CSV table of C-alpha atoms and ligand atoms in Angstrom, one decimal:
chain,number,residue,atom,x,y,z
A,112,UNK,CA,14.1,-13.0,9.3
A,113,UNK,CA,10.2,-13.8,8.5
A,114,UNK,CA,8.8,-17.2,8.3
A,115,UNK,CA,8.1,-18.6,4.5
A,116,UNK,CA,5.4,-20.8,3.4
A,117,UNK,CA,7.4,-22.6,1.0
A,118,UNK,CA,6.2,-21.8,-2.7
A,119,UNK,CA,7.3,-23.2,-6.4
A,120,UNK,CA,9.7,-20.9,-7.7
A,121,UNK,CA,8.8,-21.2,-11.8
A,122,UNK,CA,11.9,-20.3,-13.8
A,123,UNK,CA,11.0,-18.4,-17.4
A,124,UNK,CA,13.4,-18.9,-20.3
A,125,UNK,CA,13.1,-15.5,-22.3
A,126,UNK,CA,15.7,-14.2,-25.0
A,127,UNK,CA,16.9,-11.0,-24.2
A,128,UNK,CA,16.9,-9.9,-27.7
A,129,UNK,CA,12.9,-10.9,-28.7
A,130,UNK,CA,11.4,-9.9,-24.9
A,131,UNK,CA,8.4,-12.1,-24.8
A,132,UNK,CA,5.2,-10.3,-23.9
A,133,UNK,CA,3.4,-13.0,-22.1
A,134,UNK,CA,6.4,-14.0,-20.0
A,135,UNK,CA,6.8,-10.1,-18.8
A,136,UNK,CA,3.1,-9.7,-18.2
A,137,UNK,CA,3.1,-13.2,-15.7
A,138,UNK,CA,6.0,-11.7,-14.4
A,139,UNK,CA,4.2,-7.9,-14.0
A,140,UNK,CA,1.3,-9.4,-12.9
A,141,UNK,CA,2.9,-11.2,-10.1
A,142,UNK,CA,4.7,-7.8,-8.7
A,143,UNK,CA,1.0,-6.3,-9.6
A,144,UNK,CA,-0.6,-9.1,-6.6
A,145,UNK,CA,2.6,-7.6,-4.5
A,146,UNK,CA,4.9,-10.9,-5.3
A,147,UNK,CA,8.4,-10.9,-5.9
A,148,UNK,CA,10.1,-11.8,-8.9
A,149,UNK,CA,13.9,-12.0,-9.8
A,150,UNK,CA,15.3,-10.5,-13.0
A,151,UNK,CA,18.4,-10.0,-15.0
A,152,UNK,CA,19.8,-6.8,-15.7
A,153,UNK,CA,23.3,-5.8,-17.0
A,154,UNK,CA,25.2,-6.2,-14.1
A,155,UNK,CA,23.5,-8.5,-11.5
A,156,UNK,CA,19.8,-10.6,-11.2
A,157,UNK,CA,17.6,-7.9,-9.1
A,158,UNK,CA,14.9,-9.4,-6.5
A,159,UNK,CA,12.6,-6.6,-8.0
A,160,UNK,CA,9.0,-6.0,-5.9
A,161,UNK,CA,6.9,-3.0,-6.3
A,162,UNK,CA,8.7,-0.2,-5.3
A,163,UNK,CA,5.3,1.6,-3.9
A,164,UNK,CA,4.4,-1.4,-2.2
A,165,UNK,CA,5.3,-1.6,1.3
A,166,UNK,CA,4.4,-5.3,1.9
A,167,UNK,CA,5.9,-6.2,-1.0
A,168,UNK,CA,9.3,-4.7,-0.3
A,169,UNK,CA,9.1,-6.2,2.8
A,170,UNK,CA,9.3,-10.0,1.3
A,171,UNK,CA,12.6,-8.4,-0.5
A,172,UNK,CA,14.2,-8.0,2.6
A,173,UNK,CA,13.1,-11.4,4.2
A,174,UNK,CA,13.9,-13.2,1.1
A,175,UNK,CA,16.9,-12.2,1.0
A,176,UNK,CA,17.7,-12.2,5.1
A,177,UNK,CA,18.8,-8.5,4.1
A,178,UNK,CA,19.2,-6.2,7.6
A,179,UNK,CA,16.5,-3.8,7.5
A,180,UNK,CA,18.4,-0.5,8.0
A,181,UNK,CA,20.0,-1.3,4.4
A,182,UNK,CA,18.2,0.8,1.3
A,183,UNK,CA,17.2,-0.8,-1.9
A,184,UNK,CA,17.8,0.9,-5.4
A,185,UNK,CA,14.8,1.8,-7.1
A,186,UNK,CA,14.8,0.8,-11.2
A,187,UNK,CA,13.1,2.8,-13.6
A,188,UNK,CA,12.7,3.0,-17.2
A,189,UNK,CA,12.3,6.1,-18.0
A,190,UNK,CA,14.3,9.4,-17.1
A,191,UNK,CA,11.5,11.1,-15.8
A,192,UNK,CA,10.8,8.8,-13.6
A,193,UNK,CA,14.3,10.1,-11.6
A,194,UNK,CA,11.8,13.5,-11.1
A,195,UNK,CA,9.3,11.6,-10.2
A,196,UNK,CA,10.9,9.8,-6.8
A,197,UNK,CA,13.7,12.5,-6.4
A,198,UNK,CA,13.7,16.2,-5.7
A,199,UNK,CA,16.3,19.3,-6.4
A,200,UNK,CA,18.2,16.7,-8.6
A,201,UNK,CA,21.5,18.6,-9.3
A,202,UNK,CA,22.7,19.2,-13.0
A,203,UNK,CA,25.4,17.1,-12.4
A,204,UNK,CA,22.9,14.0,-11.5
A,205,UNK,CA,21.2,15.1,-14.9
A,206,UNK,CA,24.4,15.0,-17.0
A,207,UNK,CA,25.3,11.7,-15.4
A,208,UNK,CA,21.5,10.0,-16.1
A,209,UNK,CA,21.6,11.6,-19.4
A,210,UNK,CA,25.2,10.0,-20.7
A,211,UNK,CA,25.1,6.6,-18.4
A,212,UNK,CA,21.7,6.0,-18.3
A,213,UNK,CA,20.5,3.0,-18.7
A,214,UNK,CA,23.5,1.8,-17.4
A,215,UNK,CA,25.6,0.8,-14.7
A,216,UNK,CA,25.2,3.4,-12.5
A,217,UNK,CA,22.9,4.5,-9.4
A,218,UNK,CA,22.3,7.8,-8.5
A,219,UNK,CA,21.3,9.1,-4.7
A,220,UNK,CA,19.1,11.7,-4.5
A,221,UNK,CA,16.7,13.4,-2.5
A,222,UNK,CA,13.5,11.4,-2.1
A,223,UNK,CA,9.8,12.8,-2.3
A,224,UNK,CA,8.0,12.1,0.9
A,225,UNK,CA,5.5,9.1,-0.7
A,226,UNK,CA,8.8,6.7,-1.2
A,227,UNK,CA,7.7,4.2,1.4
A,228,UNK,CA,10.3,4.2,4.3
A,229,UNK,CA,11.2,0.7,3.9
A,230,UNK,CA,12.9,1.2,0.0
A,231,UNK,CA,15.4,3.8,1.5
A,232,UNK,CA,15.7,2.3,5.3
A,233,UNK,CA,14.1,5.8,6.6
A,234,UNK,CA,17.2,7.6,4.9
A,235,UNK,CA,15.8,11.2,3.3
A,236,UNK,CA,17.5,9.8,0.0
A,237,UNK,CA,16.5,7.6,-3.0
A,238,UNK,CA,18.7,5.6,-4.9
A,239,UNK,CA,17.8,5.1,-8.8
A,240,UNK,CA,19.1,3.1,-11.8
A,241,UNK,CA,17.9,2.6,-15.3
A,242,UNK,CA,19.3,-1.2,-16.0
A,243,UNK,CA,20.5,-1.5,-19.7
A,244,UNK,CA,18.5,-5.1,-20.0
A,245,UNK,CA,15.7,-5.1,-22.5
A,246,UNK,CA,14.0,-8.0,-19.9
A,247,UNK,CA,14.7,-5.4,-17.3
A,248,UNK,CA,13.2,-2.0,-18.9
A,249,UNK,CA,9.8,-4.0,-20.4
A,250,UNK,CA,9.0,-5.5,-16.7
A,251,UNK,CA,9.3,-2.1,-14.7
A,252,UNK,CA,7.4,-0.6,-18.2
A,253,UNK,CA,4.6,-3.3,-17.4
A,254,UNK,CA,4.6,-2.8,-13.8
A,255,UNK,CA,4.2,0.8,-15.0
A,256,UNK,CA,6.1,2.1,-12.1
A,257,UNK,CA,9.5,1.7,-10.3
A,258,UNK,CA,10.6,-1.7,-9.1
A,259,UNK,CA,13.0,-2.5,-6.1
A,260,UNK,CA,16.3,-4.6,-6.9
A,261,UNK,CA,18.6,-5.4,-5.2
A,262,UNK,CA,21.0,-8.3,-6.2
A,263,UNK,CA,19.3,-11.4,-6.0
A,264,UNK,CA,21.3,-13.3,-3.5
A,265,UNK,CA,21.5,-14.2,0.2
A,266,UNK,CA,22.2,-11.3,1.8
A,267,UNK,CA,26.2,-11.1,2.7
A,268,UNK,CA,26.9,-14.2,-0.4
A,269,UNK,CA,27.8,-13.3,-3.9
A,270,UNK,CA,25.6,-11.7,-6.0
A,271,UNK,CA,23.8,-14.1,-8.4
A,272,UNK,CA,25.0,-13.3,-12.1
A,273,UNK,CA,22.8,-16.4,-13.5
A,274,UNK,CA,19.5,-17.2,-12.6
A,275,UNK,CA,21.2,-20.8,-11.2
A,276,UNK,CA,22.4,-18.6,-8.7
A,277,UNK,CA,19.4,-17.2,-8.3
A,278,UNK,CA,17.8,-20.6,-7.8
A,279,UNK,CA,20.5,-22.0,-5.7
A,280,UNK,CA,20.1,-19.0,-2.8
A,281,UNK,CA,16.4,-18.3,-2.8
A,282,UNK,CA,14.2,-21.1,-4.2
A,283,UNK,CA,10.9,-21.9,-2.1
A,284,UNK,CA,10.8,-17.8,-1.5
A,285,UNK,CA,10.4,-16.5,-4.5
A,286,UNK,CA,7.7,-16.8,-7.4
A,287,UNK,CA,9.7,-16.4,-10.6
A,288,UNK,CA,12.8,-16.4,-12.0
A,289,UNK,CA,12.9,-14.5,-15.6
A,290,UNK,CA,16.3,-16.3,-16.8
A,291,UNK,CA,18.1,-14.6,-19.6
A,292,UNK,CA,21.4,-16.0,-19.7
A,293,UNK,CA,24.3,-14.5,-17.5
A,294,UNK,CA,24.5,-10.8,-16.9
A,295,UNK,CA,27.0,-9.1,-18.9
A,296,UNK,CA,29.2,-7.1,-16.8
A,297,UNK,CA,29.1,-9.4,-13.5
A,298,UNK,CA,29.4,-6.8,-10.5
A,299,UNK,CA,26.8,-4.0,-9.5
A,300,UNK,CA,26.6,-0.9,-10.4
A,301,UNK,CA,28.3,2.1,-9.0
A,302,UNK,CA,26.6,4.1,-6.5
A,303,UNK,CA,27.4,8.0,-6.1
A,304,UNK,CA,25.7,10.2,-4.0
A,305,UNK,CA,24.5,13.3,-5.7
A,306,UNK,CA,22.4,15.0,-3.2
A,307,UNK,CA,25.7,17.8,-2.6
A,308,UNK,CA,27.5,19.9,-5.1
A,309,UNK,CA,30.5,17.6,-4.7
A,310,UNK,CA,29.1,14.0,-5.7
A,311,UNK,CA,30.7,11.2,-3.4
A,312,UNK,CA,31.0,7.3,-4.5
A,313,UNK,CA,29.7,5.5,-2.3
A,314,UNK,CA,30.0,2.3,-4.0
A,315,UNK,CA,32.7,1.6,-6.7
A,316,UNK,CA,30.9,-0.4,-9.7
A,317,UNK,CA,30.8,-1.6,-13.6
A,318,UNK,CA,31.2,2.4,-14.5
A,319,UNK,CA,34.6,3.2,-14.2
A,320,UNK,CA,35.4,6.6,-12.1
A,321,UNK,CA,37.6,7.6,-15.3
A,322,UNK,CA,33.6,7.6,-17.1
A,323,UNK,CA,32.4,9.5,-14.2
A,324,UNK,CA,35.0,12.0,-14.3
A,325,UNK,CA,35.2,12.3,-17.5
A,326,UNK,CA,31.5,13.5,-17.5
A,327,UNK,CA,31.6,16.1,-14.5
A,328,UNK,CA,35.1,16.6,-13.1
A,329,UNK,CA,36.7,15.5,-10.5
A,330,UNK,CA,34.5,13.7,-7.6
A,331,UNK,CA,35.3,12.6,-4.1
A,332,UNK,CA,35.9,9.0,-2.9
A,333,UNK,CA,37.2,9.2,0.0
A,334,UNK,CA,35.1,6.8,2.5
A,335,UNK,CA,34.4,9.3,5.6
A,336,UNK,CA,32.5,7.9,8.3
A,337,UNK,CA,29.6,10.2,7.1
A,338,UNK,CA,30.1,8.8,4.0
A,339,UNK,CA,29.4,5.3,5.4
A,340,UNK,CA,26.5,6.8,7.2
A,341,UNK,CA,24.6,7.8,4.5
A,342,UNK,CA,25.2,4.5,2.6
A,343,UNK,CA,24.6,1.6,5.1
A,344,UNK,CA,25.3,-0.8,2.8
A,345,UNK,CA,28.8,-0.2,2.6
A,346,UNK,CA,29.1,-1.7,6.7
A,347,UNK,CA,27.4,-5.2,5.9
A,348,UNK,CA,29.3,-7.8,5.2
A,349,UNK,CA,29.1,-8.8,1.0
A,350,UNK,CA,30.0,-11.3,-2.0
A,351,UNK,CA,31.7,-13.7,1.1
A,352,UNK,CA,31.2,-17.3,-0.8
A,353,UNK,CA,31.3,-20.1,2.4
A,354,UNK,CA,35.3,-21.1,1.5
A,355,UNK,CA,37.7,-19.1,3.1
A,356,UNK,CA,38.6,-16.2,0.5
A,357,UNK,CA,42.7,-15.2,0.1
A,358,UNK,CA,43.6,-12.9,-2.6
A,359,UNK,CA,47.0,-13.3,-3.8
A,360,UNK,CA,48.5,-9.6,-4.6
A,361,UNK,CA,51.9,-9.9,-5.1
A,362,UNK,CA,52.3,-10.7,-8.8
A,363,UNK,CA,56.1,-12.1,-8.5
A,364,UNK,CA,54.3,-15.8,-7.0
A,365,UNK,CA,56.2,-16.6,-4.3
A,366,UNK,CA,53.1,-15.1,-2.2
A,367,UNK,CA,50.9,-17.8,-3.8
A,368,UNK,CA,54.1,-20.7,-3.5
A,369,UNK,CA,53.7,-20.0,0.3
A,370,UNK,CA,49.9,-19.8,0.8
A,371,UNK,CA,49.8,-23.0,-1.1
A,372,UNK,CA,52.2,-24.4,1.4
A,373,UNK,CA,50.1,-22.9,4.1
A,374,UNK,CA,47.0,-24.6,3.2
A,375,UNK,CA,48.5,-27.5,1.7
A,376,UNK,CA,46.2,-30.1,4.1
A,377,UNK,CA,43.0,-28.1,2.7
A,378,UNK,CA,41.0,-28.6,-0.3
A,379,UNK,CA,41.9,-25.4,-2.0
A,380,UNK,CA,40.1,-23.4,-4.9
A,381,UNK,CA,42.6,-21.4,-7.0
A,382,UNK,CA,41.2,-18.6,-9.2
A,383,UNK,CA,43.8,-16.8,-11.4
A,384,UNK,CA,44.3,-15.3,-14.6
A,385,UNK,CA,48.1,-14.2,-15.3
A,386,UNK,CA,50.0,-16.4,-17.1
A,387,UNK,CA,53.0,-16.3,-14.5
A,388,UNK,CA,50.8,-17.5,-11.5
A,389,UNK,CA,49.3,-20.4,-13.7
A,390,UNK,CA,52.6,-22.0,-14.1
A,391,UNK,CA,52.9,-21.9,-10.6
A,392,UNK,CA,49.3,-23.6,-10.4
A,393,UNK,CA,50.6,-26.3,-12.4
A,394,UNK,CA,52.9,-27.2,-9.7
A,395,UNK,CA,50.6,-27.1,-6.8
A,396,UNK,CA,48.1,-29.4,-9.3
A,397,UNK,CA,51.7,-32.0,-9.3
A,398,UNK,CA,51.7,-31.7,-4.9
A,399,UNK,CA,48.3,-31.5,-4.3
A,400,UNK,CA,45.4,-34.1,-4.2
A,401,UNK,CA,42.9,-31.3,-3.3
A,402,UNK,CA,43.4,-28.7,-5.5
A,403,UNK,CA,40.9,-27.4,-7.9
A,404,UNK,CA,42.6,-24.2,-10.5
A,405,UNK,CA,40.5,-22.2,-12.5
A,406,UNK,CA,41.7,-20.0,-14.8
A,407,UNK,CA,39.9,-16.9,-16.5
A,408,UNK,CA,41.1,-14.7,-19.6
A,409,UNK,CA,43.5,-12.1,-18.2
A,410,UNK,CA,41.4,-9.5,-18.7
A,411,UNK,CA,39.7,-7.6,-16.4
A,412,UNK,CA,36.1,-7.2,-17.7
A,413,UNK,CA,36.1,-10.9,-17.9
A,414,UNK,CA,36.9,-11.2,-14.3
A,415,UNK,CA,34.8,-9.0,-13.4
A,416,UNK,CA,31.8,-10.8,-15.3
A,417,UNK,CA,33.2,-14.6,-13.5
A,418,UNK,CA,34.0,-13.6,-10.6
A,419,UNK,CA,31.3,-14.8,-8.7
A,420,UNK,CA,30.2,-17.8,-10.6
A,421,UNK,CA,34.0,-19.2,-10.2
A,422,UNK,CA,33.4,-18.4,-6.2
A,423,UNK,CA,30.5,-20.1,-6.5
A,424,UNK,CA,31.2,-22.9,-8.5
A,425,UNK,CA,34.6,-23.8,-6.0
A,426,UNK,CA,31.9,-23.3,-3.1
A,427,UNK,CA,30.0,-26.2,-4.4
A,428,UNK,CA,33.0,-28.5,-4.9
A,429,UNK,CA,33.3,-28.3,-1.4
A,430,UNK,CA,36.8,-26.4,-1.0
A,431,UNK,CA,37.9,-24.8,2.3
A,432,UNK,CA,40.1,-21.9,0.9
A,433,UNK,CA,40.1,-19.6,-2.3
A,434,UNK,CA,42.8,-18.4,-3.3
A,435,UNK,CA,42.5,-15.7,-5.9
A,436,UNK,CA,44.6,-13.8,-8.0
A,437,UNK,CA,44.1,-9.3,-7.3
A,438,UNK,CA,43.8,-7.3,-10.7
A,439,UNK,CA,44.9,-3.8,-11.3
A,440,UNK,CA,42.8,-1.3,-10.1
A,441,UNK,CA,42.3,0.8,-12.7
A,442,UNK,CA,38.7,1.3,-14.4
A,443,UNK,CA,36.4,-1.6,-13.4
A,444,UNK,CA,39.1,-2.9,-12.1
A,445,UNK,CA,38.9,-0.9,-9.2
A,446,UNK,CA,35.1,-2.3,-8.3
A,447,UNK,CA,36.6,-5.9,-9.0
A,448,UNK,CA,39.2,-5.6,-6.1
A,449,UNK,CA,36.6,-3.8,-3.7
A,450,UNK,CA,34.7,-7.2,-3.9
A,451,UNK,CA,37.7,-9.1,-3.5
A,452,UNK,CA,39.0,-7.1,-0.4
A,453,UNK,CA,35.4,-8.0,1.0
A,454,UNK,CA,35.2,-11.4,0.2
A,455,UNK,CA,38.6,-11.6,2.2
A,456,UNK,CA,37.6,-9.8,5.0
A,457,UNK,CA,36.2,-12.8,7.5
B,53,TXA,O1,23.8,-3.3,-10.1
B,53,TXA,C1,23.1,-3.1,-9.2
B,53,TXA,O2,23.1,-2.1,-8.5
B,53,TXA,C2,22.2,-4.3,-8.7
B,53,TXA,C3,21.2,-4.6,-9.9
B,53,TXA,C4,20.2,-5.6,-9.5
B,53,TXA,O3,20.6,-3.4,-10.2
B,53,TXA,N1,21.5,-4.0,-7.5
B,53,TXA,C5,22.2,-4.0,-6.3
B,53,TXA,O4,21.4,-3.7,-5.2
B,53,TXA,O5,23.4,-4.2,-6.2
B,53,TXA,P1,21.9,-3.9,-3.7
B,53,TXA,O6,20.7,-3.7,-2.9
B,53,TXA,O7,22.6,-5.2,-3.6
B,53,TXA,O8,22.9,-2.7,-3.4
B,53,TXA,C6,22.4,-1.4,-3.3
B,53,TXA,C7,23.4,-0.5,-2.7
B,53,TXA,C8,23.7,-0.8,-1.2
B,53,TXA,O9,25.1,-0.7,-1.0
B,53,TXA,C9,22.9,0.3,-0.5
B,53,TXA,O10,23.4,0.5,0.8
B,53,TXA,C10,23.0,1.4,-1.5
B,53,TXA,O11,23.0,0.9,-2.8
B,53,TXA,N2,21.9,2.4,-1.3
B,53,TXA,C11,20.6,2.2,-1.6
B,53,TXA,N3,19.9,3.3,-1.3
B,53,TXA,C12,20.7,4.2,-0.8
B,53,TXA,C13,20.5,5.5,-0.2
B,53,TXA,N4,19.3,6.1,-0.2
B,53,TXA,N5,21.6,6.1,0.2
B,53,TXA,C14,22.8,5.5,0.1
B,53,TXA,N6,23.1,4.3,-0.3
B,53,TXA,C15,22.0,3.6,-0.8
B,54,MG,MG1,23.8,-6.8,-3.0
């Protein structure tokens, strides 16, 4: 990791529905002078830089404490700007940019030769969203160019879905925060590889594989270690908050009745949203001096978009062990429990 010289990190209010021009330009102006500034999109905050810049990207990556031999997605605005930074994009990356774009969902593809090496970690791919956030789309329009983002966190904690998050991980490294409220759908987007005929995921996200299918057929998903090769990423440890994560699966509760008795001498976090595991909270509230429960609409999109604020929040009250409720994997669903799974794995 680099050495900082610790700066004032200015945090601008704007309303996602009346972007404010002079906000945006600060904000452009400071990616212009090869600064970095964090934004909001609709699925995470992005540490965005100047894509083109290689400096620039480079105070991304110590920012963040992000290993260097990870890729950063390049944002855009505009479709064209996919032919701009890729080459030989398939038909099926065009069908997918055409109906998901902007949306949740990055495509890899192959990169032209002027991408510095640092945005794709010296891989011979590019990986590139349109966000669906107005504050998002009028910054990279500003910039006039493509802008690096990836989640705005500490690399290996959760992903910030509030610029509070976004302050709490990297203030004194950053310039500006543009705050717009929470992000909508909470987890990133999902990554497929499109460089082959038969698109891979390599990252499960807030567009369902029932959207993705649904659009161009069936699609693999299977994680080979090529696969995992091509998308470095998926090796690094992620979305770990510092408490201890345990994800309760089975749905019948006498799983959580004995990891409660487990860690009864801990300060535990519960997160849960079925109605049958939050009677069984209330009990370990009744035993337990150290117990902190909350509970989140049983429903998955609301989970997903949660998730890591709840992790968060129990992190800051200081609890040694999370325990928190799987969902069914089906649509998002399927993203949310990829996160969890990591968050477990310590
Ligand atoms: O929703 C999102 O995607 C958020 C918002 C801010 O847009 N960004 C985000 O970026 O999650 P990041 O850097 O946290 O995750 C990017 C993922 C990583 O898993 C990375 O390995 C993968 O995309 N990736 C980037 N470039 C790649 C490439 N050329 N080939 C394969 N995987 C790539
Ligand atoms: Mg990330």
């Amino acid at each position: 990791m680099g050495l900082f010289c610790f700066m004032k990190t200015k945090i601008l209010h704007i309303a996602p529905d009346a972007v404010n021009t002079d906000a945006i330009e600060k904000a452009a102006n400071i990616l212009k002078r090869g600064g970095i500034v964090a934004f909001p999109t609709e699925t995470v905050y992005g540490l965005g830089a100047d894509a083109l810049n290689t400096e620039a990207v480079q105070k991304v990556f110590d920012a963040k404490g992000r290993p260097a031999d990870n890729p950063l997605i390049v944002h855009i605005a505009d479709i064209r700007q996919l032919f701009d930074l890729g080459e030989k994009i398939s038909q099926k990356a065009k069908k997918l940019a055409e109906r998901f774009w902007p949306g949740p969902l990055t495509l890899v593809v192959r990169r032209k030769p002027f991408i510095p090496d640092i945005v794709t970690a010296g891989l011979d791919s590019v990986a590139v969203r349109m966000p669906n956030h107005p504050v998002a789309l009028a910054l990279i329009r500003s910039l006039g160019r493509g802008i690096v983002g990836p989640s705005a966190n500490t690399s290996g904690s959760p992903s910030s879905t509030n610029a509070q998050h976004v302050y709490d991980d990297l203030r004194g490294k950053i310039e500006m925060i543009l705050e717009a409220g929470p992000t909508a759908i909470g987890i990133e987007s999902t990554v497929i590889d499109v460089t082959t005929d038969s698109p891979v995921v390599l990252r499960f996200g807030g567009l369902s594989l029932e959207a993705i299918e649904e659009c161009i057929g069936r699609i693999q998903t299977t994680q080979s270690k090529d696969t995992l090769r091509r998308s470095p990423g998926t090796q690094h440890r992620h979305y770990s908050p510092k408490a201890r994560v345990v994800l309760i699966e089975e749905k019948n509760a006498n799983q959580f009745s004995r990891l409660k008795e487990t860690h009864a001498q801990k300060n535990i976090g519960c997160i849960i949203h079925t109605d049958e595991i939050r009677a069984n909270s209330q009990k370990l509230k009744a035993k337990s001096k150290h117990s902190i429960t909350m509970v989140l609409n049983n429903n998955v999109e609301v989970v997903a978009q949660q998730m890591f604020d709840v992790m968060r929040m129990l992190d800051s009250q200081g609890v040694d062990v999370i325990l928190i409720e799987s969902v069914r994997e089906k649509g998002i669903g399927v993203a949310v429990m990829d996160r969890l799974r990591r968050a477990a794995e310590k």
